[in-house]
Coordinates of C-alpha atoms in Angstrom, one line a residue:
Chain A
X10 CA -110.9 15.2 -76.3
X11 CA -108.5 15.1 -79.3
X12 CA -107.8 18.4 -79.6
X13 CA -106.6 18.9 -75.7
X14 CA -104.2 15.7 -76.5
X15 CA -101.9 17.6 -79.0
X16 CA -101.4 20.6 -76.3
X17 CA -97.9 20.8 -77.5
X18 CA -98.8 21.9 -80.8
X19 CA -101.2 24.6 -80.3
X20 CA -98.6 26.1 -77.6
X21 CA -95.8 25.9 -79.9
X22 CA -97.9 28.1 -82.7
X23 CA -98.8 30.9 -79.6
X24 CA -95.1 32.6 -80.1
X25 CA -96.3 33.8 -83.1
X26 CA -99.1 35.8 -82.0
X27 CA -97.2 37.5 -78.6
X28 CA -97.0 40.7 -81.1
X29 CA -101.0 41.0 -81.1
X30 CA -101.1 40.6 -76.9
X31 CA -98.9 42.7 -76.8
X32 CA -101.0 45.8 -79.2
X33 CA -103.9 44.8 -77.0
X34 CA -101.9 45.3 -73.9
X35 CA -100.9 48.6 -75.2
X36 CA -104.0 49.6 -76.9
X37 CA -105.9 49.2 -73.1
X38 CA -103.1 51.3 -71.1
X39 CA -103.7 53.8 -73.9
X40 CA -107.5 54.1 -73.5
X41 CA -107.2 53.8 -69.8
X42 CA -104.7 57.0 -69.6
X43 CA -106.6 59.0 -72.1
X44 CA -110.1 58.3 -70.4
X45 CA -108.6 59.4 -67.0
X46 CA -106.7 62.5 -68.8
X47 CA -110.5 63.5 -70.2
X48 CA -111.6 62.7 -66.6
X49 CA -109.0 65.2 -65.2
X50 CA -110.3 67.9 -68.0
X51 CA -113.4 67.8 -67.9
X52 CA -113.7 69.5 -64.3
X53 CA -111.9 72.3 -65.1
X54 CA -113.9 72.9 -67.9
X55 CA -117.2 73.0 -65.8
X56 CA -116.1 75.9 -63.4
Chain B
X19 CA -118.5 -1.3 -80.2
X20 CA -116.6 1.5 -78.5
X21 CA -113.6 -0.5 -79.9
X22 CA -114.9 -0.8 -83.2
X23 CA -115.9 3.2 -83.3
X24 CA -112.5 4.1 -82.5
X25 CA -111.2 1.9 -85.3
X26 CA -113.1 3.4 -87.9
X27 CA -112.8 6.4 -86.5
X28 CA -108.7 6.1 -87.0
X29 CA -109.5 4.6 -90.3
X30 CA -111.6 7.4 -91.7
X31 CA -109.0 10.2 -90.2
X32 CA -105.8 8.2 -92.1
X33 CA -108.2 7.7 -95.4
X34 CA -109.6 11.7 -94.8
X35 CA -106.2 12.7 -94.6
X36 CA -105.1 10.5 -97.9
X37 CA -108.3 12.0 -99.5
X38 CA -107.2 15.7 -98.9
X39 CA -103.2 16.0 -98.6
X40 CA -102.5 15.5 -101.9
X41 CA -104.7 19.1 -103.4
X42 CA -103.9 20.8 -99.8
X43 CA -100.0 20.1 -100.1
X44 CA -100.1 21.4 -104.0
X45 CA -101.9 24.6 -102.7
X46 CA -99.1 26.3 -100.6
X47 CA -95.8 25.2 -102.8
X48 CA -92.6 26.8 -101.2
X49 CA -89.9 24.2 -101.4
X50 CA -87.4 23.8 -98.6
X51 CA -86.5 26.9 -96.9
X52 CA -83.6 26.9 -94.8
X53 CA -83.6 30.5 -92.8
X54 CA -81.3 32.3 -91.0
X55 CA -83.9 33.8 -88.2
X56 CA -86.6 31.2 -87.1
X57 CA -90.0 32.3 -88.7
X58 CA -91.5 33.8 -85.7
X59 CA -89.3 36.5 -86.0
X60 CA -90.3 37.7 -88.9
X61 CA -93.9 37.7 -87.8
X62 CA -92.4 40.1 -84.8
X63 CA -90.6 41.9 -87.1
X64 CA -93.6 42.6 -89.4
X65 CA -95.7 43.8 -86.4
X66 CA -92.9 46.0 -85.7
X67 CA -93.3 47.5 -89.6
X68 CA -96.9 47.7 -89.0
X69 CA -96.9 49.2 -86.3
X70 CA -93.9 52.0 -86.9
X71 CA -96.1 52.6 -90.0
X72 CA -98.8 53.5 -87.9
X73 CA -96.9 56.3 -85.7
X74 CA -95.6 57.4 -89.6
X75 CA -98.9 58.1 -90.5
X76 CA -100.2 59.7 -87.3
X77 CA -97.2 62.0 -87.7
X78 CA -96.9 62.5 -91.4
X79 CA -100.6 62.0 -93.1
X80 CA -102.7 64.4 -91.3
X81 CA -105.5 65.4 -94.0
X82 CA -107.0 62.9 -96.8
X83 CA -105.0 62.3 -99.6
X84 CA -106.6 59.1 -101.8
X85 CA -110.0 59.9 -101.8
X86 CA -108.9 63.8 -103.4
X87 CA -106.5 62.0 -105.8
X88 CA -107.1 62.7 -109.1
X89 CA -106.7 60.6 -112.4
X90 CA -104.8 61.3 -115.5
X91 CA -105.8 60.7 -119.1
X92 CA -102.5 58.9 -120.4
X93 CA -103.3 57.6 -123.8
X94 CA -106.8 56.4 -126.2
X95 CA -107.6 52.7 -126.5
X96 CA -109.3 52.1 -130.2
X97 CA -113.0 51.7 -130.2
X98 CA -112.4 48.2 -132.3
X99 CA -110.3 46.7 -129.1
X100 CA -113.3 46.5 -126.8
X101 CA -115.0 43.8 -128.4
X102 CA -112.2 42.5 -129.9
X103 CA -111.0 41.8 -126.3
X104 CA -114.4 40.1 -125.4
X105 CA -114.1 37.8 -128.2
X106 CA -110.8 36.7 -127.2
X107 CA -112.6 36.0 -123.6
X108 CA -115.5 34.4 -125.0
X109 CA -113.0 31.8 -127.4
X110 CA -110.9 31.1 -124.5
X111 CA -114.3 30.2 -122.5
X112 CA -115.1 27.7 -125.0
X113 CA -112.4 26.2 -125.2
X114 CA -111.7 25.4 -121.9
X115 CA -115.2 24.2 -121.8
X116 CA -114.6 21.9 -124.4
X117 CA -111.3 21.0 -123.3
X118 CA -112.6 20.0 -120.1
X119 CA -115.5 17.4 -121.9
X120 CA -113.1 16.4 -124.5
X121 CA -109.9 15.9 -122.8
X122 CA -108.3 13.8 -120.4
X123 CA -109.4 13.0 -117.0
X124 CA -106.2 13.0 -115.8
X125 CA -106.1 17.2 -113.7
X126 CA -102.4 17.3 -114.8
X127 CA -102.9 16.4 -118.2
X128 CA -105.9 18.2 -118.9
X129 CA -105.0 22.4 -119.3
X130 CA -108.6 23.3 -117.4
X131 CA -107.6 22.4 -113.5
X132 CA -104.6 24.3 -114.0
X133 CA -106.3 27.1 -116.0
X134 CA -109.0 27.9 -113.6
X135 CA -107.1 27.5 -110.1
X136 CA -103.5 29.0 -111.3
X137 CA -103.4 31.0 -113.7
X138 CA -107.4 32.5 -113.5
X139 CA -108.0 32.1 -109.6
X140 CA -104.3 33.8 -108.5
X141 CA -102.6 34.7 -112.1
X142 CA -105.4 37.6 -112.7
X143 CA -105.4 39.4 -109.1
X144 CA -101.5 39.7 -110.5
X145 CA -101.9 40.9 -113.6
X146 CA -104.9 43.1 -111.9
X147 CA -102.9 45.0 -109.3
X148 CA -100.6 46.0 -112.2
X149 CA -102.5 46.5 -115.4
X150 CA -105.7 47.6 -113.8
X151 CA -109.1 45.5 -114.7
X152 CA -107.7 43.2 -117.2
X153 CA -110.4 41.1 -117.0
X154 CA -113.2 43.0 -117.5
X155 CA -112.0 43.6 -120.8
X156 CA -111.7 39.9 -121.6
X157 CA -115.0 38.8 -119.2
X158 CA -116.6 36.0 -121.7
X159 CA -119.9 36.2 -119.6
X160 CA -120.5 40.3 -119.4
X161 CA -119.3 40.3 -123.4
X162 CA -122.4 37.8 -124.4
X163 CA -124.5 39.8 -122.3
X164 CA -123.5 42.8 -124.2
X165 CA -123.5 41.2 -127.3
X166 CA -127.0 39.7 -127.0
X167 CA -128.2 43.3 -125.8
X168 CA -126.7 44.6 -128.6
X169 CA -128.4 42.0 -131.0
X170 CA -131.6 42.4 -129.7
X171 CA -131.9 46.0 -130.3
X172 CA -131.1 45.5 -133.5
X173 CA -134.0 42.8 -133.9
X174 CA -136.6 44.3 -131.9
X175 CA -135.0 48.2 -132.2
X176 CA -135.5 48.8 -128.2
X177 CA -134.5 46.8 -125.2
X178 CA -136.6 45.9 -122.8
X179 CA -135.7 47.7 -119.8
X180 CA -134.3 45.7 -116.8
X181 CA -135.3 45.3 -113.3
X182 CA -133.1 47.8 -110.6
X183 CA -131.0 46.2 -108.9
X184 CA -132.2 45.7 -105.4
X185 CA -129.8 47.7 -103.0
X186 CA -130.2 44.8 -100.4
X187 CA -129.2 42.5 -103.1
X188 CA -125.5 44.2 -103.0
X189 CA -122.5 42.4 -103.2
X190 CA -123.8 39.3 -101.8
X191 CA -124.8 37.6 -104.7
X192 CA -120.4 37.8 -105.5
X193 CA -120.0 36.8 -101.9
X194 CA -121.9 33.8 -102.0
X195 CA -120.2 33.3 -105.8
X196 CA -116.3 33.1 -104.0
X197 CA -117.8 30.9 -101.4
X198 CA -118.9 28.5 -103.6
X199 CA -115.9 28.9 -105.7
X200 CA -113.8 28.2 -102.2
X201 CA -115.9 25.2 -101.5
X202 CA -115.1 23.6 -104.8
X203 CA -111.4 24.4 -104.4
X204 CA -110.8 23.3 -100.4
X205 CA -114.3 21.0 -99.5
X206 CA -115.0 19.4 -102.9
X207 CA -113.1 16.1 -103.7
X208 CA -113.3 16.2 -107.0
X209 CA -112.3 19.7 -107.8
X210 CA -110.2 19.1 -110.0
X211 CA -111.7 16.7 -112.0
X212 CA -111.7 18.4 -115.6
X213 CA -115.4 17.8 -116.5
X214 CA -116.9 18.8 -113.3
X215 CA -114.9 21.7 -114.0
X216 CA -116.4 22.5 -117.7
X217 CA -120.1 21.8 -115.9
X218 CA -119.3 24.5 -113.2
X219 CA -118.4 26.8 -115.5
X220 CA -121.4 26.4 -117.6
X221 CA -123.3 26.6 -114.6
X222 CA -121.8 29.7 -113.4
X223 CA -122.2 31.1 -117.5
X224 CA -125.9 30.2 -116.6
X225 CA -126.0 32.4 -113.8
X226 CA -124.1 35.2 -115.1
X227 CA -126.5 35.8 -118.0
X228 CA -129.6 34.9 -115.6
X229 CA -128.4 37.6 -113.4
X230 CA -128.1 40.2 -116.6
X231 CA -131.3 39.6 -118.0
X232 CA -133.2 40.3 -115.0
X233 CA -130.8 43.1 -113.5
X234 CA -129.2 44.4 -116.8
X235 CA -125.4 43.9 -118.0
X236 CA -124.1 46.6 -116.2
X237 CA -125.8 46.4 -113.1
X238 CA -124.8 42.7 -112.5
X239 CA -121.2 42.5 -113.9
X240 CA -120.7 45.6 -111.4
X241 CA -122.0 44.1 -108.3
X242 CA -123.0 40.5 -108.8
X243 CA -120.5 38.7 -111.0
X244 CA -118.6 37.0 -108.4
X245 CA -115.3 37.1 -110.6
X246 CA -115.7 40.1 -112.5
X247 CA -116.3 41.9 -108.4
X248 CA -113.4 39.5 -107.3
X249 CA -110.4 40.7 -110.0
X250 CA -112.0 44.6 -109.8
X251 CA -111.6 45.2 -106.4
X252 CA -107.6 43.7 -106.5
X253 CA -107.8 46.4 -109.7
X254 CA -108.5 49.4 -107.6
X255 CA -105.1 49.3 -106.4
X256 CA -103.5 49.6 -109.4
X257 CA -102.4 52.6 -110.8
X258 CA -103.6 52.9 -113.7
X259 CA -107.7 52.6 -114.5
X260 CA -108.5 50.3 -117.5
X261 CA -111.9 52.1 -119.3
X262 CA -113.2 51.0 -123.0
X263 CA -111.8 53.9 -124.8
X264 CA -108.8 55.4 -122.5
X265 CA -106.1 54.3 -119.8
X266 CA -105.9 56.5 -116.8
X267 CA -103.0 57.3 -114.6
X268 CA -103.8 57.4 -110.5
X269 CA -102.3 57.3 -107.1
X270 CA -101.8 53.8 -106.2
X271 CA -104.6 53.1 -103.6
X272 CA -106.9 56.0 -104.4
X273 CA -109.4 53.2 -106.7
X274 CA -109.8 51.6 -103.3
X275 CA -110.4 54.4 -101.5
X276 CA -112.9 55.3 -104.0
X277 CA -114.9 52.2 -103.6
X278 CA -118.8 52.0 -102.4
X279 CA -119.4 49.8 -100.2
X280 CA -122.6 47.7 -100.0
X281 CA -124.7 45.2 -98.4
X282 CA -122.2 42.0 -98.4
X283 CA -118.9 43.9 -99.6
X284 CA -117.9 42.7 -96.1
X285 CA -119.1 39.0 -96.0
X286 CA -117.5 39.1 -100.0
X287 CA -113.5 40.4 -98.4
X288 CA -114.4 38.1 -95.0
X289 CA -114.9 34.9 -97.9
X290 CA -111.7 36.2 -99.5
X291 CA -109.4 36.2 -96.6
X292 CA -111.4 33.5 -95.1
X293 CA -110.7 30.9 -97.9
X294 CA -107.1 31.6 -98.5
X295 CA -106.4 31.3 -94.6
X296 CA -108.2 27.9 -94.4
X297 CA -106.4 26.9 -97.1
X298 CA -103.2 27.3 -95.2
X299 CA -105.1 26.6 -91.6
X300 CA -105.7 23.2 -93.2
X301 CA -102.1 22.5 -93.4
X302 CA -101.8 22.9 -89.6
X303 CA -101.5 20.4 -86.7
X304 CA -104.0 22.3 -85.6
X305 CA -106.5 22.0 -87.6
X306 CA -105.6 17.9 -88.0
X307 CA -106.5 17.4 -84.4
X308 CA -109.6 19.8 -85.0
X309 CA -110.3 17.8 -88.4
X310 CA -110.2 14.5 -86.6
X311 CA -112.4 15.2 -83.7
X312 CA -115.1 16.7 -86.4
X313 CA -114.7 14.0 -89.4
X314 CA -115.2 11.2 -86.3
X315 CA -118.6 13.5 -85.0
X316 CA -119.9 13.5 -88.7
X317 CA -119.2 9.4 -89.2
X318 CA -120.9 9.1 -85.8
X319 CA -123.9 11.1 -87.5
X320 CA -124.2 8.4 -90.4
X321 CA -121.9 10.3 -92.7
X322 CA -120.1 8.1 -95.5
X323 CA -115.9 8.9 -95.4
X324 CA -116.2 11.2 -98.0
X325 CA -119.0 13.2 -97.3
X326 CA -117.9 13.3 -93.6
X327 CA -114.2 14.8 -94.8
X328 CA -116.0 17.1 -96.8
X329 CA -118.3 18.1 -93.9
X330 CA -115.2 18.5 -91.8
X331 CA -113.5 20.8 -94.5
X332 CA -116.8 22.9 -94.9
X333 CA -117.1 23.6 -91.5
X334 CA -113.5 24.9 -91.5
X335 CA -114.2 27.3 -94.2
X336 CA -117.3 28.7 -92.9
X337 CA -115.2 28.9 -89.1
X338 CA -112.2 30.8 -91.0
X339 CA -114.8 33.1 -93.0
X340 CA -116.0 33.8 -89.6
X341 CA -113.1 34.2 -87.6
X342 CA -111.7 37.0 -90.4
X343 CA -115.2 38.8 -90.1
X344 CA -115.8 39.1 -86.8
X345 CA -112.2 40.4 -86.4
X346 CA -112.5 42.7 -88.7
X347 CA -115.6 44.2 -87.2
X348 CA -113.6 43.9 -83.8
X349 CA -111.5 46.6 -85.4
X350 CA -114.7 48.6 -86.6
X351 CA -116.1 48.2 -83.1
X352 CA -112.8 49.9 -81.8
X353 CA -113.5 53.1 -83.7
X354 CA -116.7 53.8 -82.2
X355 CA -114.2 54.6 -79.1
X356 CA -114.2 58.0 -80.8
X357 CA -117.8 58.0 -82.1
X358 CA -119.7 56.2 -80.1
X359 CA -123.5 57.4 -82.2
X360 CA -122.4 55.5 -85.1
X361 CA -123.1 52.1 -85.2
X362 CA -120.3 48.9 -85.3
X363 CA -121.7 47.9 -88.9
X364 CA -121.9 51.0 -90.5
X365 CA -118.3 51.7 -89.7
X366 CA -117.3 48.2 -90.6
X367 CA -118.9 49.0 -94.0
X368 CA -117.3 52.0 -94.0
X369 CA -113.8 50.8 -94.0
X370 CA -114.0 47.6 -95.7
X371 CA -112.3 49.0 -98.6
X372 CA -108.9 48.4 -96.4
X373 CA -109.2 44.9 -96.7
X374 CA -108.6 44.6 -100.4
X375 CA -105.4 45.2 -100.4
X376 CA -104.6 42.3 -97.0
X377 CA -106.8 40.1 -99.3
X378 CA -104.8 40.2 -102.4
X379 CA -101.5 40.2 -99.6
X380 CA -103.2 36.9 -98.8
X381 CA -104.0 35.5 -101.8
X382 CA -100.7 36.3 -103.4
X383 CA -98.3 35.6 -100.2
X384 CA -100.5 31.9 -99.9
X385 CA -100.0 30.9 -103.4
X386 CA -96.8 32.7 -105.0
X387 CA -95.2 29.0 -105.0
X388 CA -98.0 27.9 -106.9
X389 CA -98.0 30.7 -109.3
X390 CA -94.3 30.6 -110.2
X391 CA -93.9 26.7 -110.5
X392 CA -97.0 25.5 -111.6
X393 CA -97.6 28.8 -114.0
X394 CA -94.6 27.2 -115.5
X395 CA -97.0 23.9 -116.5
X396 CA -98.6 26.1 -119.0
X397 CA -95.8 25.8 -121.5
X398 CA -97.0 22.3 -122.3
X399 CA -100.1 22.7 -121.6
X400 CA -100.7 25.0 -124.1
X401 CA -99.4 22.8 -127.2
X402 CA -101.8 19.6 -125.4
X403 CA -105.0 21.4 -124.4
X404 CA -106.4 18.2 -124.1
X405 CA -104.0 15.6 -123.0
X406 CA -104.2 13.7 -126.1
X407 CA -100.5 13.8 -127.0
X408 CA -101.0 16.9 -129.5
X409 CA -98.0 19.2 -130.0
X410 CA -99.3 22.8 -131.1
X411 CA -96.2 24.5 -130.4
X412 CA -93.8 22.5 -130.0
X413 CA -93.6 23.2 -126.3
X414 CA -95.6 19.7 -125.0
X415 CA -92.0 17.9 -123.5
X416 CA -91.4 21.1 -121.7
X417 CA -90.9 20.2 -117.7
X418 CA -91.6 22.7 -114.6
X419 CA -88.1 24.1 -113.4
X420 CA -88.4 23.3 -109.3
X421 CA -84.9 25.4 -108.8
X422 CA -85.5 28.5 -110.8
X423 CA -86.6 30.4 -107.2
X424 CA -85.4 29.4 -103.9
X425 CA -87.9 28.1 -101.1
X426 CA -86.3 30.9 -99.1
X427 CA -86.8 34.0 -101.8
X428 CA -90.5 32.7 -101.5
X429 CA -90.3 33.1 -98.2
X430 CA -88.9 36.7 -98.6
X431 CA -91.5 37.3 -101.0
X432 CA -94.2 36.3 -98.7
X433 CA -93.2 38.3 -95.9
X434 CA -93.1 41.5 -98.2
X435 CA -96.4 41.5 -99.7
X436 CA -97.7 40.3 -96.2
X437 CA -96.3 43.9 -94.7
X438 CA -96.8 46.0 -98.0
X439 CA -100.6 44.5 -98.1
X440 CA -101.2 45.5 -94.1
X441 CA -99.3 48.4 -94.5
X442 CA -101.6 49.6 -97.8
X443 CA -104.7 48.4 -95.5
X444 CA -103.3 50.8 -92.6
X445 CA -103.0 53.8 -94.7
X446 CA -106.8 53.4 -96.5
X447 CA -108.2 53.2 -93.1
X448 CA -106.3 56.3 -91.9
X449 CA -106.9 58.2 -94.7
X450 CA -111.1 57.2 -94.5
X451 CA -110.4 57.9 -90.7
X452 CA -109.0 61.6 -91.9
X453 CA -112.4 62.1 -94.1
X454 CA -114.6 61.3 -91.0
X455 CA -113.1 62.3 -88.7
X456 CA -111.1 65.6 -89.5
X457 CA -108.9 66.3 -86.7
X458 CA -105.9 64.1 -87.3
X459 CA -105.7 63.1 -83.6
X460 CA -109.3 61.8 -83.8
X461 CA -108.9 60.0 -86.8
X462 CA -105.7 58.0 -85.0
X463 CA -107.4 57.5 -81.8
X464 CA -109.9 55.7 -84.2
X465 CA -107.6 53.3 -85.6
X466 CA -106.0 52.0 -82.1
X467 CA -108.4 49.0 -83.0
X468 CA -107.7 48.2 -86.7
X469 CA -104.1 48.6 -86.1
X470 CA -104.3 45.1 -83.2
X471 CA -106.7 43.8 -86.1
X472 CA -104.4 44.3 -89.2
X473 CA -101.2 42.7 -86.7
X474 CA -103.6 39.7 -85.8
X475 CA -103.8 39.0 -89.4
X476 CA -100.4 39.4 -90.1
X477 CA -99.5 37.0 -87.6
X478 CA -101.8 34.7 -88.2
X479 CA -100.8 34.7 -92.2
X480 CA -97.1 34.0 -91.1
X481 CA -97.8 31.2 -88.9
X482 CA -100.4 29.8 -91.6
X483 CA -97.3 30.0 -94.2
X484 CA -94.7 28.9 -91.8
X485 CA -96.5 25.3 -91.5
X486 CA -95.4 24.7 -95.0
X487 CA -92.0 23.5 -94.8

C-alpha cells in the first residue's frame, strides 16, 4: 500500500499532535480520580 | 498489464499533481520563513495558552457574562443609506457578471477570480469581525428580493404571503451552499476560469431569489443564503451590531453567544473548518500518498485523469468535513460526563456557536498570505476589469509588493489568531456551560472534552500551515 510506504512522513508530522495525547492522558486520570472520589462519597452519604 | 497499470497510474499522479499544485500552492501564500524555534513548538506553546486559559476561566469566570451582555445605541444610520447600500451590491454584482462573460479568460487578468476568492471569500469575514455585517448591507441577492417585494406591493397593493420556513429545513440549505462553494474552490479544475465563474454566480442569484419567493426575503437571507449565513456568523463577533437605521455597541463575543442554533448550523461550521483544513491538508505529504493511492482506485474504476483527481480531491473534502464534525461532537459527547440525560446532538447543537470564532481563526490564519499579497492585485485590477488593456485609474502597471510583510510576521500572525480564535471558542463554551449548568465546577467539569477538542484543532491547523514553507 502507498500510503504505509511514506511511514517517515506521517511520523515526522505526529510531534505536532503530542500536546492533544497528552490532554487525553490528563483528561482520563482526571475522570478516573473524580469517579473514585464520588465512589468514596457516596457511602457516607447513605448511612 | 500490471506493468502498464502502474505506469499510468504514475502518469496520472505526476499529471494530477500538475493539474492541482498550481491553485493549491496560490492558496496558502507565506513566503520563506526562516524561524528561530522549529514550528512544533509553537503548536506546544499554543496548547499551553489554551490550556492556561482554561484554568483562567475555571478560576476567574464563574457566572455567565456574554449571553447577559447588553448592547449600546452608539449613533443613527440615515434611512436613504439602506438601499443606497444595496444598489451599490447589486452594480458590483453586475459587473463582475459581466466582467466575467466579457473579459479575458486569462484568471489573472480577469478581476472576477480574484474578486470572488480573495477579496469576497476571505476579505469580508475581515472586514465582518470588525465592522459588523457589512455585507448584508451590500447583499445584491436579498436587495432584489426586497426590491421586487417592494415593487410588487406597489403593483398588486398586498404581497402574497410566503411559505414558513420549515424548521428541519434550518441552516442546511447554507451548509450545503459553502460545500458547493468549497468544491468549486479545492475539487473543480476550472475554478477559476472567469466565465464559469459569472454562470455560478448567476446560478447561485437563481437560487437566492428561488429560495425568497417560496420562503420570503427575510426568512431565507437569515438562514438559507449560504453567504449572507457565512459573513453573519464571523459578524457576531464583532463588537459593534450593523442594523438598517442604527449601529450598536456590544461585548465582543456576546453576538455569538446569542446565536440559535438549528438543524445544520453544525454540518454549516463542520463545512467551514472542513474546507479551509483540506485546503492546507492538501498541501501535505500526507495527503499526496493518500491522493495517489485514491486517484489510481478511481482510474482503475474507468475514471478519465481529470475526473479521477477531482474524485480524489472530493473525497478529501467530504473526509476533512467529517473529521472536524465528528470531533467536535467528540467534545459534545464529553459533556454529557456531567449530564448524562441529555443527548450528544443536542449538546453539540448547543455549543456550536463556539466554533465561529476557530472558523474565522481558520479561515483567516489559512489565507492571511493570500489576503495581503494578492489583495494587493486589486490596484490594477480595478483600472482593467476586464483584461482588455483599459486604464480607469491610472493604477493598471501597478505590481504586487512580495516584501512588504515577512514570511515569518505571517507566521506570527497565524499563530495569534490560531490561539485568540481557540481561546474565543473556549470562553463561549464556558460561558454556555455557566448558563446550563450553574455551578461553576459543573460547568468546567463539562468542558474537560472541548478543551482536548479545541487543542486537536489547534494542532492540527499548525501542522496544516507548517507544510507551507
Amino acid at each position: 500500500m502507498v500510503p504505509y510506504a511514506h511511514a517517515g512522513h506521517w511520523a515526522v508530522s505526529l510531534i505536532y499532535f503530542a500536546p492533544v495525547v497528552v490532554i487525553i492522558a490528563a483528561i482520563g486520570i482526571t475522570s478516573w480520580r473524580d469517579g473514585r472520589a464520588e465512589e468514596r462519597v457516596d457511602p457516607s452519604q447513605g448511612s | 498489464m500490471t506493468a502498464l497499470r502502474v505506469t499510468a497510474a504514475a502518469v496520472a499522479a505526476s499529471a494530477g499533481t500538475l493539474l492541482v499544485a498550481a491553485p493549491a500552492a496560490a492558496h496558502g501564500l507565506v513566503g520563506k520563513q526562516d524561524l528561530p524555534l522549529p514550528r512544533w513548538l509553537f503548536g506546544w506553546a499554543a496548547a499551553l495558552v489554551l490550556v492556561i486559559s482554561f484554568v483562567g476561566l475555571a478560576v476567574l469566570w464563574t457566572r455567565p457574562v456574554l449571553e447577559e451582555a447588553g448592547e449600546r445605541r452608539l449613533f443613527g444610520i440615515p434611512a436613504l443609506l439602506d438601499p443606497l447600500a444595496g444598489l451599490v451590491g447589486v452594480l458590483c454584482f453586475a459587473g463582475l457578471v459581466y466582467a466575467g462573460f466579457a473579459g479575458s479568460e486569462v484568471e489573472t487578468a480577469n478581476i472576477v477570480p480574484t474578486t470572488v476568492f480573495v477579496v469576497f471569500w476571505v476579505g469580508v469575514p475581515v472586514l465582518s469581525v470588525l465592522l459588523g455585517d457589512v455585507f448584508r448591507a451590500v447583499n445584491p441577492w436579498r436587495a432584489v428580493g426586497r426590491g421586487a417585494g417592494w415593487a410588487v406591493k406597489r403593483v398588486l397593493g398586498e404581497m402574497p404571503e410566503p411559505l414558513p420556513y420549515p424548521e428541519r429545513l434550518g441552516h442546511w440549505p447554507a451548509a450545503v451552499g459553502i460545500f458547493l462553494f468549497a468544491v468549486l474552490e479545492l475539487v473543480y479544475s476550472d475554478a477559476t476560469v472567469p466565465s464559469h465563474l459569472a454562470v455560478l454566480m448567476l446560478v447561485y442569484a437563481a437560487t437566492q431569489w428561488m429560495g425568497m419567493g417560496m420562503y420570503g426575503t427575510r426568512a431565507w437571507s437569515e438562514r438559507g443564503d449560504a453567504f449572507g449565513l457565512y459573513f453573519g456568523l464571523f459578524a457576531t463577533l464583532a463588537p459593534l451590531r450593523l442594523t438598517r437605521s442604527a449601529v450598536y455597541g456590544r461585548v465582543p463575543l456576546s453576538g455569538t453567544a446569542r446565536v440559535m442554533p438549528l438543524a445544520g448550523t453544525i454540518a454549516l461550521l463542520s463545512v467551514m473548518i472542513g474546507s479551509t483544513s483540506f485546503d492546507g491538508f492538501s498541501s501535505t505529504p500526507v495527503w499526496g500518498t493518500i491522493a495517489e493511492w485514491l486517484r489510481v482506485a478511481f482510474l482503475d474504476l474507468g475514471f478519465t485523469l481529470r475526473s479521477a483527481v477531482e474524485a480524489t480531491f472530493l473525497v478529501g473534502l467530504i473526509g476533512s468535513t467529517l473529521v472536524i464534525a465528528g470531533l467536535f461532537l467528540l467534545g459534545a459527547r464529553g459533556v454529557r460526563t456531567v449530564d448524562p440525560e441529555r443527548r450528544t446532538v443536542d449538546l453539540a447543537r448547543t455549543f456550536a456557536p463556539s466554533l465561529i470564532p476557530i472558523a474565522l481563526a481558520y479561515v483567516l490564519a489559512h489565507y492571511v498570505g493570500l489576503l495581503v499579497y494578492q489583495t494587493q492585485a486589486m490596484g490594477y485590477l480595478l483600472s482593467d476589469p476586464l483584461g482588455n488593456g483599459a486604464n480607469l485609474f491610472g493604477t493598471a502597471s501597478q505590481t504586487i509588493d512580495y516584501g512588504w510583510i515577512s514570511g515569518e510576521a505571517i507566521w506570527y500572525v497565524q499563530v495569534t489568531v490560531l490561539v485568540l480564535g481557540h481561546a474565543a471558542g473556549l470562553a463561549l463554551a464556558h460561558d454556555k456551560a455557566l448558563v446550563l449548568f450553574g455551578s461553576g465546577r459543573r460547568a468546567t467539569r463539562s468542558q474537560y472534552w472541548m478543551l482536548a477538542v479545541m487543542i486537536a484543532f489547534t494542532s492540527l491547523a499548525l501542522w496544516l500551515l507548517s507544510n507551507f514553507d
